[in-house]
Every structure is written in structure tokens, then in C-alpha cells.
Amino acid sequence: MASTSTAEHPVRSAAELETMRESGRVVALALQAVKAAAVPGVKLRDLDDIARTALHEAGAESSFFGYAPAWAPTPYKGVLCLSPNEVVVHGPPTGRKLADGDVLSIDFGAAVDGWHGDAAITVIAGTSTEEDRRLVAATEEALAAGIAAAVPGATLLDVATAIDAVAKRHGFAHLPDHGGHGIGRAMHEAPFVPNQPLAGARDVRLEAGHTIAIEPMLLAGSPEYRTARDGWSVVTRDRRRAAHAEHTVAVTDDGPVVLTAP
Ligand code: MF3
Ligand code: CO
């Protein structure tokens, strides 16, 4: 999400976490189905249909369809965000066909009984280059590091520092002004969860029962970006590629629990 201010951060009960685990499972299963279909020649819109069917079969609601944040010109029309190559995040499903070697971020959100799950993976369609594989692997590693840091007593500065260390080690930039978020009754809740050690992150301390979506977005080139004419797609100015990985995570006394794990 785009960065916002941080406010209160609710603690979830065991029953609420169980429902969030259910929506998380729906998200994970749909992402697996979409991943399997993300081959050269497929239309992005067909991938959206696959996710829509998965939602339907699970009896879950889309977190994305109809979403209308203040910064967007029109309500969101898809159930997936499909962001190829130079599109970093928030790419609406279109008639664009995946080409061999395309790097595609697939982002999906679902709600069960009003409790949301949000996750993203980046896949490479067909033949991949070493450089693209490195970008995707670094993004997954950054997500894993952020998750591992999400323990009771840690602050969002600890989470951001863990994510940022991985990005730095691999020499990739972050998408500025964007990061993860609290999640629960709404897909986007306070607090903003930065990927870089920003001022203010130290003031947000994690407790058991907090639920956050962690989502590093790493760039192969320079961090300048713009919003495309569709009003949604976040695109790198140098048109170099990006990768994105996201999980919804519960902070617990037994350590971080990935609610969007398959
Ligand atoms: N995971 C994305 C985010 O947190 C989901 C965007 S949903 C959309 O920003 F509806 F805004 F596209
Ligand atoms: Co998100």
C-alpha cells in the first residue's frame, strides 16, 4: 500500500486469528492456482478469472474488487493485482498477454466473515534470466527476514531493518513511499509497515495478537516511479523490473505465524 500515518493497532483473539487463517488459506490456494496458469501466452484477465473462481468456490469475498482508496481515480476492477516487469504493484488485469521471461507480481486478497488475508508472489513466465531470478529470490528473502523479525516486543524499525538489510546485501532498491500494513477487519489498517528504517517505525511496538501484512517491493534499477494512465499501476521510470512478495502474519508468543501459508 501507499504510506499513511500510524494509529492504534488492535489485538486479535484466538478465534479471530483462526478466521484470518481461513481467509489466508483461500489466498494461498488461489495464488497457487494462478501461479500454475501464469505461462507465456496467457492473458492477465484470464488469471483474474481463475482467482475469481477460487473465491467463489471458497465462498469468500474479494478484498480488492471495488476498493476505492483516496489516491485512486476509480474503484478497483479486478480481484488480483497483476504487475508485469516494470509495473511494481497494483497492475489491473488487462488483455495483455504474458511473454516468455516476464516477471509477474500476483497479489491477491480475500475475506472470510469479514476478516481479510493479503499475499503476493512473483513468478517468471517461461524462460528466466539469472538477473531476474536473483531479483525474485532477494525479494522472497527480504520477506522471510521481515517475518522472522515480527515477534512480540520488536518494533516496526526491527522489521524494516531486517528487510532493508537483505535488499542492501543484494544491491536492490525499494519502491519508495510504499510498504505493508495492519490487516484484519479491513485489508488496509494502521499501522503502516515500512520496508526501510523510517523515522517513526521505532514507535510502533509489536504485541502478541497483532496482524500485519509485510510486503517488500524490490527494484532492479533506480527508485523513481510514476503512476500509469490507468490510475493504478505503479511503474518504474527507467522501466527496469521489480519483484514483490507479501504475507499476512500474526505476531504470537510462539513466534510469527504466516496466515497466508498454503
Ligand atoms: N497488497 C496490495 C497492497 O497492500 C493490495 C492492493 S489492493 C488494490 O497495497 F485493490 F488496491 F489493488
Ligand atoms: Co498488502
Short mmCIF file of C-alpha atoms in Angstrom, two decimals, residues 42 48 72 88 92 96 120 132 185-187 216 220 227 244:
data_model
loop_
_atom_site.label_atom_id
_atom_site.label_comp_id
_atom_site.label_asym_id
_atom_site.label_seq_id
_atom_site.Cartn_x
_atom_site.Cartn_y
_atom_site.Cartn_z
CA VAL A 42 -1.95 -16.35 -21.16
CA ASP A 48 -8.10 -12.82 -12.77
CA ALA A 72 -7.15 6.14 -6.82
CA VAL A 88 5.87 -2.78 -9.50
CA PRO A 92 -5.13 -4.08 -13.01
CA ARG A 96 -2.07 -8.05 -22.05
CA ALA A 120 1.66 -11.73 -3.17
CA ASP A 132 15.52 -11.85 -12.78
CA ARG A 185 -11.46 -6.21 9.57
CA ALA A 186 -10.17 -4.18 6.63
CA MET A 187 -7.41 -5.02 4.19
CA PRO A 216 8.84 -5.81 0.23
CA ALA A 220 16.46 -3.84 -10.25
CA THR A 227 1.52 6.08 -11.67
CA HIS A 244 7.04 -8.13 -4.86
#
